[in-house]
Short mmCIF file of C-alpha atoms and ligand atoms in Angstrom, two decimals:
data_model
loop_
_atom_site.label_atom_id
_atom_site.label_comp_id
_atom_site.label_asym_id
_atom_site.label_seq_id
_atom_site.Cartn_x
_atom_site.Cartn_y
_atom_site.Cartn_z
CA MET A 213 43.82 32.66 -58.16
CA HIS A 214 45.16 35.77 -60.03
CA MET A 215 42.79 38.74 -59.98
CA ALA A 216 42.12 40.63 -63.03
CA GLY A 217 42.83 44.37 -62.55
CA SER A 218 40.24 47.27 -62.94
CA ALA A 219 40.83 46.93 -66.71
CA MET A 220 39.46 44.37 -68.61
CA HIS A 221 41.57 41.30 -68.32
CA TYR A 222 43.05 39.72 -71.72
CA LEU A 223 41.60 36.63 -71.26
CA GLU A 224 38.16 37.79 -70.42
CA LYS A 225 38.51 39.95 -73.60
CA GLU A 226 39.32 36.77 -75.56
CA LEU A 227 36.75 34.66 -73.82
CA LYS A 228 34.18 37.20 -75.02
CA GLU A 229 35.66 37.16 -78.73
CA LEU A 230 35.67 33.29 -78.57
CA ILE A 231 32.33 33.18 -77.40
CA SER A 232 31.18 35.34 -80.33
CA ARG A 233 32.72 33.30 -82.69
CA ASP A 234 32.41 29.80 -81.52
CA GLU A 235 28.93 29.01 -81.00
CA ARG A 236 29.84 25.81 -79.57
CA ILE A 237 31.01 27.26 -76.41
CA PHE A 238 28.20 29.65 -76.01
CA THR A 239 25.88 26.56 -76.33
CA PHE A 240 27.89 24.93 -73.54
CA LEU A 241 27.74 27.73 -71.03
CA GLU A 242 23.97 28.17 -71.65
CA SER A 243 23.48 24.30 -71.33
CA VAL A 244 24.96 24.06 -67.88
CA PHE A 245 23.43 27.36 -66.73
CA PHE A 246 26.43 28.27 -64.61
CA ASP A 247 26.81 29.87 -61.18
CA GLY A 248 30.49 30.97 -62.14
CA LEU A 249 32.82 30.80 -64.63
CA TRP A 250 36.39 30.28 -64.94
CA TYR A 251 39.05 30.54 -67.65
CA ARG A 252 42.48 29.62 -67.29
CA ASP A 253 45.62 29.88 -69.36
CA LEU A 254 47.15 26.23 -69.09
CA GLN A 255 50.77 27.31 -69.91
CA HIS A 256 50.61 29.98 -67.29
CA PRO A 257 48.10 28.45 -64.48
CA ASP A 258 48.47 31.62 -62.29
CA GLN A 259 46.65 33.59 -65.38
CA GLU A 260 42.95 33.09 -64.95
CA TRP A 261 39.87 35.09 -65.23
CA VAL A 262 36.82 34.56 -63.07
CA ASN A 263 33.64 36.11 -63.50
CA ASP A 264 31.61 38.18 -60.82
CA ARG A 265 29.13 35.55 -60.08
CA PHE A 266 31.87 32.93 -58.59
CA TRP A 267 32.90 35.40 -56.14
CA HIS A 268 29.21 36.25 -55.27
CA GLU A 269 28.35 32.53 -54.73
CA LEU A 270 31.24 32.51 -52.05
CA GLY A 271 30.08 35.94 -50.51
CA PHE A 272 32.82 38.25 -52.02
CA ASP A 273 32.46 41.42 -54.03
CA ARG A 274 35.29 41.19 -56.61
CA SER A 275 36.92 44.11 -55.50
CA ASP A 276 36.98 42.77 -51.92
CA PRO A 277 40.81 42.92 -50.73
CA SER A 278 40.60 40.00 -48.78
CA ILE A 279 40.09 37.58 -51.92
CA GLU A 280 43.94 37.99 -52.79
CA GLN A 281 44.78 36.94 -49.14
CA ARG A 282 43.60 33.42 -49.21
CA GLN A 283 45.75 30.61 -50.45
CA SER A 284 43.02 28.49 -51.77
CA TYR A 285 39.26 28.85 -51.92
CA VAL A 286 39.08 25.11 -52.32
CA HIS A 287 38.50 23.25 -49.05
CA PRO A 288 41.83 21.46 -48.13
CA ASP A 289 40.38 18.06 -48.16
CA ASP A 290 39.33 18.33 -51.89
CA LEU A 291 42.54 20.01 -53.20
CA PRO A 292 44.32 16.84 -54.34
CA HIS A 293 40.91 15.31 -55.89
CA GLU A 294 40.43 18.83 -57.97
CA SER A 295 44.08 18.67 -58.94
CA ALA A 296 44.14 15.14 -60.01
CA ALA A 297 40.84 15.52 -61.92
CA LEU A 298 42.17 18.85 -63.63
CA GLN A 299 45.56 16.77 -64.79
CA ALA A 300 43.58 13.57 -65.95
CA HIS A 301 41.46 15.85 -68.07
CA ILE A 302 44.51 17.88 -69.44
CA GLU A 303 46.29 14.69 -70.54
CA ASN A 304 43.14 13.19 -71.78
CA PRO A 305 40.58 16.12 -73.03
CA ASN A 306 38.21 13.19 -74.02
CA LYS A 307 37.89 12.37 -70.41
CA PRO A 308 35.34 15.08 -69.14
CA PHE A 309 36.18 17.19 -66.32
CA ASP A 310 33.05 16.88 -64.06
CA ILE A 311 33.73 16.86 -60.28
CA VAL A 312 31.93 18.11 -57.17
CA VAL A 313 34.41 20.18 -54.94
CA ARG A 314 33.92 22.16 -51.57
CA TYR A 315 34.56 25.65 -51.74
CA ILE A 316 35.06 27.82 -48.48
CA HIS A 317 32.75 30.90 -48.12
CA LYS A 318 33.57 34.24 -46.95
CA ASP A 319 31.91 32.92 -43.81
CA GLN A 320 33.90 29.90 -43.38
CA SER A 321 30.63 27.82 -44.67
CA ILE A 322 30.85 25.25 -47.23
CA VAL A 323 29.78 25.63 -50.88
CA TRP A 324 29.39 22.79 -52.99
CA PHE A 325 30.05 23.47 -56.35
CA HIS A 326 29.68 21.04 -59.34
CA CYS A 327 32.40 22.03 -61.77
CA ARG A 328 32.34 20.85 -65.43
CA GLY A 329 34.93 21.91 -67.71
CA MET A 330 36.64 21.70 -71.11
CA THR A 331 39.98 22.33 -72.62
CA ILE A 332 39.77 24.79 -75.28
CA THR A 333 42.33 25.98 -78.09
CA SER A 334 42.81 29.72 -77.94
CA LEU A 335 42.25 31.93 -80.62
CA ASN A 336 46.02 31.97 -81.63
CA GLN A 337 46.03 28.30 -81.89
CA SER A 338 49.10 27.78 -79.55
CA ALA A 339 47.79 28.56 -76.40
CA PRO A 340 45.55 25.85 -74.45
CA ARG A 341 42.98 26.98 -72.34
CA MET A 342 40.71 25.53 -69.70
CA LEU A 343 37.14 26.95 -69.17
CA VAL A 344 35.06 25.48 -65.96
CA ALA A 345 31.51 26.31 -65.35
CA PHE A 346 30.48 26.05 -61.49
CA GLN A 347 27.05 25.22 -60.43
CA ASN A 348 26.44 25.75 -56.73
CA ILE A 349 24.65 22.80 -55.65
CA SER A 350 24.83 23.67 -51.53
CA PRO A 351 21.13 23.63 -51.03
CA LEU A 352 20.98 20.05 -53.06
CA LYS A 353 23.63 18.67 -50.85
CA ARG A 354 22.37 20.13 -47.61
CA ALA A 355 19.00 18.51 -48.17
CA GLU A 356 20.84 15.26 -49.19
CA GLN A 357 22.85 15.44 -45.81
CA GLN A 358 19.68 16.09 -43.95
CA LEU A 359 17.83 13.34 -45.78
CA LEU A 360 20.94 11.08 -44.83
CA ILE A 361 20.39 11.81 -41.15
CA GLU A 362 16.96 11.15 -41.20
CA LYS A 363 17.18 7.96 -42.95
CA GLU A 364 19.84 6.92 -40.49
CA ARG A 365 17.96 8.05 -37.53
CA TYR A 366 14.70 6.16 -39.04
CA GLU A 367 16.83 2.94 -39.61
CA VAL A 368 18.48 3.20 -35.84
CA ALA A 369 15.08 3.57 -34.62
CA ILE A 370 13.45 0.87 -36.67
CA ASN A 371 16.56 -1.47 -36.02
CA GLY A 372 16.35 -0.87 -32.31
CA ALA A 373 12.94 -1.02 -31.69
CA SER A 374 11.68 -3.68 -29.04
CA VAL A 375 8.37 -3.87 -31.29
CA GLY A 376 8.15 -5.82 -34.82
CA ILE A 377 7.65 -3.12 -37.51
CA TRP A 378 5.61 -3.92 -40.72
CA ASP A 379 5.06 -1.60 -43.60
CA TRP A 380 2.78 -2.76 -46.40
CA GLU A 381 4.17 -0.20 -48.98
CA ASP A 382 1.53 -0.68 -51.49
CA VAL A 383 -1.84 -2.19 -50.47
CA THR A 384 -2.21 -3.08 -53.84
CA THR A 385 0.65 -5.66 -54.02
CA ASP A 386 1.45 -8.56 -51.78
CA ARG A 387 4.98 -6.99 -50.75
CA VAL A 388 5.35 -6.03 -46.96
CA PHE A 389 8.74 -4.84 -45.12
CA TRP A 390 9.56 -6.26 -41.91
CA ASN A 391 12.26 -4.81 -39.67
CA LYS A 392 14.85 -7.40 -38.23
CA GLN A 393 12.77 -7.29 -34.62
CA PHE A 394 9.57 -8.53 -36.74
CA TYR A 395 11.66 -11.63 -37.89
CA ASN A 396 13.43 -12.18 -34.36
CA LEU A 397 9.84 -12.06 -32.64
CA LEU A 398 8.79 -14.90 -34.53
CA GLY A 399 12.29 -16.85 -33.87
CA TYR A 400 13.88 -16.00 -37.44
CA GLN A 401 16.57 -14.00 -38.65
CA GLU A 402 16.30 -11.07 -40.77
CA HIS A 403 14.85 -12.00 -44.25
CA GLU A 404 14.58 -15.80 -43.30
CA PHE A 405 11.10 -15.98 -44.91
CA LYS A 406 9.64 -14.44 -47.62
CA SER A 407 8.50 -10.59 -46.91
CA ASP A 408 4.82 -10.73 -48.44
CA PHE A 409 1.53 -10.74 -47.10
CA SER A 410 0.48 -14.49 -47.75
CA ALA A 411 3.86 -15.13 -45.56
CA PHE A 412 2.12 -13.22 -42.78
CA GLU A 413 -1.35 -14.89 -43.19
CA SER A 414 -0.13 -18.26 -43.59
CA ARG A 415 1.62 -18.02 -40.03
CA LEU A 416 -1.78 -16.84 -38.39
CA HIS A 417 -3.38 -19.11 -35.99
CA PRO A 418 -6.22 -20.76 -37.76
CA ASP A 419 -8.69 -19.45 -35.04
CA ASP A 420 -7.49 -15.95 -35.47
CA LYS A 421 -6.97 -15.53 -39.44
CA ALA A 422 -10.48 -14.46 -40.31
CA ARG A 423 -10.95 -11.96 -37.66
CA THR A 424 -7.57 -10.47 -38.09
CA LEU A 425 -8.34 -10.13 -42.09
CA ASP A 426 -11.45 -8.59 -41.32
CA ALA A 427 -10.08 -5.85 -39.12
CA VAL A 428 -7.43 -5.15 -41.91
CA GLU A 429 -10.33 -5.02 -44.38
CA LYS A 430 -12.50 -2.83 -41.90
CA HIS A 431 -9.52 -0.47 -41.24
CA LEU A 432 -8.84 -0.06 -45.02
CA LYS A 433 -12.23 0.43 -45.98
CA ASP A 434 -14.27 1.92 -42.90
CA LYS A 435 -11.19 3.32 -41.10
CA GLU A 436 -11.93 1.52 -38.02
CA PRO A 437 -9.28 1.49 -35.63
CA TYR A 438 -6.58 -1.46 -36.64
CA ASP A 439 -5.97 -2.93 -32.86
CA ILE A 440 -5.94 -6.59 -32.53
CA GLU A 441 -4.35 -9.61 -30.63
CA TYR A 442 -3.75 -12.53 -32.61
CA ARG A 443 -1.47 -15.39 -32.48
CA LEU A 444 1.37 -16.18 -34.87
CA LYS A 445 3.25 -19.19 -35.70
CA THR A 446 7.14 -18.97 -34.63
CA LYS A 447 9.98 -20.97 -36.01
CA SER A 448 9.63 -23.75 -33.38
CA GLY A 449 6.30 -24.31 -34.67
CA GLU A 450 4.93 -22.97 -31.53
CA TYR A 451 2.18 -19.99 -31.75
CA ARG A 452 2.64 -17.00 -29.52
CA TRP A 453 0.38 -14.16 -28.89
CA PHE A 454 0.73 -10.50 -30.43
CA HIS A 455 -0.37 -7.22 -30.07
CA ALA A 456 -0.77 -5.31 -33.25
CA VAL A 457 -1.75 -1.69 -34.19
CA GLY A 458 -1.44 -0.15 -37.60
CA ASN A 459 -2.73 2.77 -39.53
CA ALA A 460 -3.11 3.32 -43.25
CA LEU A 461 -2.03 6.22 -45.29
CA ARG A 462 -4.69 7.75 -47.61
CA ASP A 463 -4.77 9.85 -50.54
CA GLU A 464 -6.78 13.14 -51.10
CA LEU A 465 -9.94 11.01 -51.79
CA GLY A 466 -9.62 8.75 -48.73
CA ILE A 467 -8.23 6.02 -50.51
CA PRO A 468 -5.60 4.09 -48.45
CA TYR A 469 -2.20 3.24 -50.42
CA ARG A 470 0.06 2.38 -47.52
CA MET A 471 -0.44 0.62 -44.13
CA ALA A 472 1.96 0.46 -41.40
CA GLY A 473 2.36 -0.52 -37.51
CA SER A 474 3.91 -2.40 -35.32
CA ILE A 475 3.42 -5.87 -33.27
CA GLU A 476 4.30 -6.59 -29.78
CA ASP A 477 4.88 -9.99 -28.05
CA VAL A 478 2.19 -10.17 -25.64
CA HIS A 479 2.13 -14.02 -25.04
CA GLU A 480 2.87 -14.12 -21.21
CA LYS A 481 0.46 -11.27 -20.58
CA GLN A 482 -2.41 -12.96 -22.45
CA LEU A 483 -1.62 -16.21 -20.64
CA ALA A 484 -1.76 -14.32 -17.25
CA LYS A 485 -5.08 -12.62 -18.21
CA GLN A 486 -6.59 -15.94 -19.19
CA GLU A 487 -5.13 -17.69 -16.30
CA SER A 488 -6.84 -14.80 -13.68
CA LEU A 489 -9.93 -14.70 -15.72
CA LYS A 490 -10.50 -18.65 -14.96
CA LEU A 491 -9.42 -18.07 -11.47
CA LEU A 492 -11.82 -15.21 -11.01
CA SER A 493 -14.75 -17.45 -12.43
CA GLN A 494 -13.73 -20.19 -10.09
CA LEU A 495 -13.45 -17.91 -7.19
CA THR A 496 -16.90 -16.25 -7.98
CA GLU A 497 -18.37 -19.92 -8.33
CA SER A 498 -16.76 -21.04 -4.90
CA ASN A 499 -17.99 -17.90 -3.16
CA LYS A 500 -21.30 -18.78 -4.50
CA ASP A 501 -21.17 -22.40 -3.22
CA LEU A 502 -19.63 -20.87 -0.01
CA GLU A 503 -22.40 -18.61 0.50
CA GLN A 504 -25.07 -21.52 -0.12
CA PHE A 505 -23.42 -23.58 2.12
CA ALA A 506 -23.11 -21.24 4.83
CA TYR A 507 -26.95 -20.44 4.56
CA ALA A 508 -27.96 -24.15 4.12
CA ALA A 509 -25.64 -25.26 7.32
CA SER A 510 -26.88 -22.48 9.52
CA HIS A 511 -30.34 -22.82 8.51
CA ASP A 512 -30.65 -26.76 8.98
CA LEU A 513 -28.41 -26.96 11.90
CA GLN A 514 -31.15 -25.02 13.94
CA GLU A 515 -33.59 -27.85 13.60
CA PRO A 516 -31.62 -30.47 15.40
CA LEU A 517 -30.14 -27.82 17.74
CA ARG A 518 -33.51 -27.01 18.80
CA ILE A 519 -34.62 -30.66 19.55
CA ILE A 520 -31.46 -30.92 21.69
CA SER A 521 -32.18 -27.95 23.63
CA SER A 522 -35.91 -28.64 24.40
CA TYR A 523 -35.03 -32.27 25.24
CA ILE A 524 -32.33 -30.89 27.75
CA GLY A 525 -35.07 -28.48 29.31
CA LEU A 526 -37.37 -31.28 29.36
CA ILE A 527 -34.92 -33.59 31.49
CA LYS A 528 -34.11 -30.67 33.70
CA ARG A 529 -37.64 -30.22 34.39
CA LYS A 530 -39.16 -33.68 34.44
CA HIS A 531 -36.09 -35.65 35.83
CA VAL A 532 -34.00 -33.35 38.03
CA GLN A 533 -34.82 -35.16 41.33
CA ALA A 534 -33.22 -38.46 39.62
CA LEU A 535 -30.14 -36.37 38.73
CA ASN A 536 -27.24 -36.51 41.06
CA GLU A 537 -24.77 -33.14 41.39
CA GLU A 538 -22.32 -34.17 38.70
CA ALA A 539 -25.08 -34.84 36.18
CA LYS A 540 -26.71 -31.69 36.92
CA GLU A 541 -23.33 -29.94 36.36
CA PHE A 542 -22.84 -31.82 33.31
CA PHE A 543 -26.38 -30.81 31.97
CA ALA A 544 -25.42 -27.22 32.87
CA ILE A 545 -22.44 -27.38 30.45
CA VAL A 546 -24.28 -29.30 27.56
CA GLU A 547 -27.17 -26.25 28.13
CA ASP A 548 -24.36 -23.51 27.70
CA GLY A 549 -22.68 -25.20 24.93
CA CYS A 550 -26.15 -25.35 23.20
CA GLY A 551 -26.81 -21.60 24.01
CA ARG A 552 -23.45 -20.93 22.22
CA MET A 553 -23.80 -23.01 19.45
CA LYS A 554 -27.35 -21.10 19.02
CA SER A 555 -25.45 -17.90 18.60
CA LEU A 556 -22.93 -19.27 16.48
CA ILE A 557 -25.56 -20.53 13.86
CA LEU A 558 -27.73 -17.22 14.27
CA ASP A 559 -24.47 -15.09 13.40
CA LEU A 560 -23.47 -17.33 10.55
CA LEU A 561 -26.90 -17.09 8.99
CA SER A 562 -27.04 -13.32 9.59
CA TYR A 563 -23.54 -13.22 7.88
CA SER A 564 -24.49 -15.24 5.05
CA ARG A 565 -27.28 -13.08 4.36
CA ILE A 566 -25.63 -9.81 4.01
CA LYS A 567 -25.73 -9.14 0.17
CA ARG A 568 -25.71 -6.69 -2.42
CA SER A 569 -28.23 -7.67 -4.80
CA GLY A 570 -31.71 -6.82 -4.06
CA GLU A 571 -30.88 -4.30 -1.29
CA ILE A 572 -31.65 -0.35 -1.73
CA PHE A 573 -29.02 2.01 -2.03
CA GLU A 574 -30.20 5.48 -0.85
CA VAL A 575 -28.39 8.66 0.38
CA VAL A 576 -27.50 8.03 4.06
CA ASN A 577 -25.77 10.94 6.06
CA VAL A 578 -22.86 9.11 7.64
CA GLY A 579 -22.57 12.14 10.29
CA ARG A 580 -26.15 12.23 11.27
CA LEU A 581 -26.11 8.35 11.46
CA ILE A 582 -23.32 8.30 14.04
CA GLU A 583 -24.97 11.25 16.39
CA LYS A 584 -28.33 9.51 16.26
CA LEU A 585 -26.55 6.15 17.29
CA VAL A 586 -24.17 7.94 20.04
CA ASP A 587 -27.20 9.37 21.34
CA GLY A 588 -29.07 6.28 22.08
CA PHE A 589 -26.12 4.87 23.31
CA LYS A 590 -25.30 7.54 25.54
CA SER A 591 -28.85 7.41 26.92
CA GLU A 592 -28.62 3.66 27.62
CA ASN A 593 -25.21 3.93 29.01
CA PRO A 594 -25.04 7.39 31.04
CA GLY A 595 -21.54 8.82 31.70
CA THR A 596 -19.79 7.06 29.10
CA ASN A 597 -17.43 9.44 27.49
CA ILE A 598 -18.03 9.46 23.71
CA ASN A 599 -16.54 12.37 21.67
CA VAL A 600 -18.00 12.87 17.81
CA GLU A 601 -16.64 14.96 15.35
CA ILE A 602 -18.07 15.41 12.06
CA GLU A 603 -16.62 17.38 9.29
CA GLY A 604 -17.62 18.27 5.44
CA ASP A 605 -20.15 16.31 3.83
CA THR A 606 -20.66 12.88 4.96
CA GLU A 607 -23.35 11.85 2.68
CA ILE A 608 -22.98 8.52 0.79
CA GLU A 609 -24.81 6.16 -1.48
CA ALA A 610 -25.35 3.02 1.00
CA ILE A 611 -27.58 0.51 2.23
CA LYS A 612 -28.76 2.23 5.38
CA SER A 613 -29.51 -0.71 7.65
CA TYR A 614 -25.95 -2.34 6.82
CA MET A 615 -24.28 1.21 7.67
CA ASP A 616 -26.25 1.16 10.96
CA ARG A 617 -24.88 -2.47 11.60
CA LEU A 618 -21.45 -2.01 10.82
CA LEU A 619 -21.16 1.43 13.03
CA SER A 620 -23.17 -0.09 16.06
CA ASN A 621 -20.62 -3.14 15.61
CA LEU A 622 -17.60 -1.13 15.93
CA LEU A 623 -19.16 0.96 18.74
CA SER A 624 -20.16 -2.22 20.74
CA ASN A 625 -16.64 -3.72 20.52
CA ALA A 626 -14.83 -0.19 21.65
CA VAL A 627 -17.15 -0.55 24.71
CA LYS A 628 -16.94 -4.31 25.21
CA TYR A 629 -12.66 -4.25 24.89
CA GLN A 630 -12.66 -1.38 27.17
CA ASP A 631 -9.72 -1.61 29.71
CA PRO A 632 -11.04 -2.11 33.60
CA ASP A 633 -7.99 0.16 34.86
CA ARG A 634 -9.01 3.45 33.07
CA PRO A 635 -12.28 5.23 32.39
CA LEU A 636 -13.40 4.54 28.81
CA GLU A 637 -12.88 7.06 26.15
CA ILE A 638 -14.09 6.93 22.92
CA LYS A 639 -13.86 9.25 19.64
CA ILE A 640 -15.62 8.86 16.68
CA SER A 641 -15.16 11.12 13.55
CA ALA A 642 -16.48 11.15 9.84
CA ARG A 643 -15.06 13.45 7.21
CA SER A 644 -15.00 13.58 3.51
CA GLU A 645 -12.08 13.32 1.47
CA ASN A 646 -11.52 12.97 -2.71
CA GLN A 647 -15.45 11.57 -2.82
CA PHE A 648 -14.79 9.12 -0.09
CA VAL A 649 -16.35 9.39 3.63
CA ILE A 650 -13.65 8.33 6.16
CA ILE A 651 -15.07 7.01 9.56
CA SER A 652 -12.85 6.54 12.34
CA ILE A 653 -13.85 4.95 15.65
CA LYS A 654 -10.76 5.10 18.48
CA ASP A 655 -10.92 3.78 21.86
CA ASN A 656 -8.49 3.76 24.82
CA GLY A 657 -9.42 -0.26 25.61
CA ILE A 658 -7.10 -3.35 25.69
CA GLY A 659 -5.57 -2.86 22.14
CA ILE A 660 -4.83 -5.39 19.78
CA GLU A 661 -1.10 -7.09 18.73
CA ARG A 662 -0.10 -6.09 15.25
CA GLU A 663 0.09 -9.52 14.25
CA TYR A 664 -3.59 -10.03 14.63
CA PHE A 665 -4.70 -6.83 12.45
CA LYS A 666 -5.86 -8.93 9.54
CA ARG A 667 -6.95 -12.09 11.22
CA ILE A 668 -9.79 -10.44 13.47
CA PHE A 669 -11.75 -9.51 10.09
CA GLU A 670 -12.18 -13.15 9.32
CA VAL A 671 -15.11 -15.36 10.41
CA PHE A 672 -14.89 -16.70 13.93
CA GLN A 673 -11.63 -15.32 14.59
CA ARG A 674 -11.45 -14.06 18.19
CA LEU A 675 -8.54 -13.08 20.70
CA HIS A 676 -10.09 -14.16 23.78
CA THR A 677 -12.19 -16.77 25.45
CA ILE A 678 -15.72 -16.42 26.01
CA THR A 679 -15.15 -16.35 29.69
CA GLU A 680 -12.78 -13.19 29.35
CA TYR A 681 -15.10 -11.50 26.77
CA PRO A 682 -18.18 -12.79 25.51
CA GLY A 683 -18.94 -13.01 21.67
CA THR A 684 -18.85 -15.54 18.69
CA GLY A 685 -16.11 -13.50 16.51
CA ILE A 686 -18.36 -12.61 13.73
CA GLY A 687 -18.87 -8.94 14.47
CA LEU A 688 -15.86 -7.66 12.18
CA ALA A 689 -16.38 -10.35 9.30
CA ILE A 690 -19.83 -8.77 9.11
CA CYS A 691 -18.41 -5.23 8.91
CA LYS A 692 -15.48 -6.22 6.42
CA ARG A 693 -18.49 -7.52 4.03
CA ILE A 694 -20.69 -4.56 4.52
CA VAL A 695 -17.71 -2.19 3.57
CA GLU A 696 -16.81 -4.46 0.61
CA ILE A 697 -20.55 -4.40 -0.47
CA HIS A 698 -19.97 -0.36 -0.50
CA GLU A 699 -16.78 -0.76 -2.52
CA GLY A 700 -14.90 0.37 0.57
CA SER A 701 -12.16 -0.78 2.90
CA ILE A 702 -11.61 -1.40 6.69
CA SER A 703 -8.45 -1.34 8.39
CA VAL A 704 -7.35 -1.37 12.03
CA ASP A 705 -4.25 0.53 13.86
CA SER A 706 -3.69 -0.28 17.50
CA ILE A 707 -1.08 -0.15 20.20
CA PHE A 708 -1.55 -3.31 22.47
CA GLY A 709 -2.33 -2.12 26.08
CA GLN A 710 -3.52 1.50 25.11
CA GLY A 711 -6.20 1.35 22.55
CA SER A 712 -7.52 0.90 18.78
CA THR A 713 -8.49 2.72 15.99
CA PHE A 714 -10.74 1.08 13.34
CA ILE A 715 -10.91 2.99 10.14
CA VAL A 716 -13.54 2.72 7.43
CA ARG A 717 -13.26 4.40 3.79
CA ILE A 718 -16.70 4.36 1.85
CA PRO A 719 -16.91 5.60 -1.56
CA GLN A 720 -19.55 8.60 -1.65
CA PHE A 721 -20.96 7.12 -4.96
CA VAL A 722 -21.29 3.60 -5.48
CA GLN A 723 -20.69 2.24 -8.79
CA ARG A 724 -23.61 -0.04 -9.56
CA GLU A 725 -23.51 -3.62 -11.09
CA GLY A 726 -24.48 -4.16 -14.55
P1 ADP B 65 -16.13 -10.74 18.81
O1 ADP B 65 -16.45 -9.47 19.33
O2 ADP B 65 -17.60 -11.34 18.92
O3 ADP B 65 -15.11 -11.56 19.29
P2 ADP B 65 -15.37 -9.58 16.51
O4 ADP B 65 -15.27 -10.04 15.12
O5 ADP B 65 -16.18 -8.29 16.66
O6 ADP B 65 -15.85 -10.57 17.25
O7 ADP B 65 -14.11 -9.16 17.06
C1 ADP B 65 -12.99 -10.03 16.68
C2 ADP B 65 -11.88 -9.98 17.83
O8 ADP B 65 -11.13 -8.50 17.41
C3 ADP B 65 -12.31 -9.83 19.16
O9 ADP B 65 -12.46 -11.11 19.88
C4 ADP B 65 -11.15 -9.07 19.77
O10 ADP B 65 -10.36 -9.96 20.16
C5 ADP B 65 -10.78 -7.96 18.76
N1 ADP B 65 -11.29 -6.73 18.91
C6 ADP B 65 -12.68 -6.18 17.95
N2 ADP B 65 -12.56 -4.95 18.24
C7 ADP B 65 -11.69 -4.66 19.20
C8 ADP B 65 -11.15 -3.38 20.28
N3 ADP B 65 -11.99 -2.24 19.86
N4 ADP B 65 -10.30 -3.38 21.15
C9 ADP B 65 -9.59 -4.51 21.20
N5 ADP B 65 -10.01 -5.71 20.51
C10 ADP B 65 -10.76 -5.72 19.66
#
């Protein structure tokens, strides 16, 4: 581009004269409201005049010496397009010169110019001229590019989403947009069925239709959250469960005009949930049956056992002379069996009686309870080495008699299963941690093999014969039941031959039923 000197360029002078004479040019300039103006002698293309504003738009001052240094201010990629358009217009002036060209700003950024031009016959008639008006459309272009990026991002997100997306663009019409995944979730290809609300409605399971439409209505009208599970018919004709959420856009008066959201396939989850609910109710039923059975059996078994025992006693008293030694021995065995059976029945009965309902929860100080228990124990068994450590606030809400039972069962086991080869040592501790009270009862007894850690808490499970260690195998089952009633847990850790530690965790505050 050729720069004019400090004096007025002849072309500038000429244009100004032209403008004052030819009203058409003036109107043209006015109508396009240019950001730059460019006037060129078509017979001498190196001769052109450019207004100050044009240079400003590109970050230059007219007097900036660097203006002359650049070959071209047009972006190199746009040069061919610009000269072709210019040529086409010169050859055919009826075809408007109207293009968007990128220019390079002084700071190397891009300036988009919308260039519109016309050929003009100069004042001396013979010399053709070209007048081009520039409009800086960079802000517009940048906004457009940003919009494009955002649109792309939105499309990538929508199409890549694992959930189906629905957009009811105008809630007064039937039309709905569904993304590809929405169709795919129902087993269809994109756009395989009509995208309108009635198509959705017709796919709803008959049992879910009324409450789904009601939920939409309630969301639009009363702003109730739209968060629902329903079944939709898929292409194969099968119904699947979906979880849908959505939200309405509202105008300043609160009137909804658009509603959009997503659906997610929760079929397997829903089936699993239904299955576990079914199992839970079956389990509760069978637990109740079992409790009733245990109670009835232990209660009803007592009577015949009483008869057997008393008749054996009678035989022994009245007919002992008639019995030979062997018969006496047999009778002793039967008597012993009766005694054991009685203990088993009584234990089972007491186990089946441990219930949460009807019992009173009160504040129980576990630390104090332990100390009391140990004091009582020590006075009955002087010389027993029991160490007690209580730390922090060990108050809990509990059924007191059950807590007493739990602790005495564990303590008496620690004593019962002591190792005959070393003096007994018991350590009992209680401390609070994260709203739980943790009780630990540690002994240096015979220990338990790892494989039995779980089994010993089951009813009638014992690891020894009656002659080795007496018992019925119900004590720990009772302990387990008691901690479960208190929403706690019990476990054992042990090294066989060295000792065992029973650990009980009970929440300080029990959640009450109902
Ligand atoms: P019981 O003591 O009547 O057999 P429990 O239910 O109290 O019934 O215990 C079940 C089994 O767990 C016991 O037979 C014993 O083998 C084992 N056990 C319980 N406590 C201890 C302990 N402190 N040390 C070693 N073994 C134990």
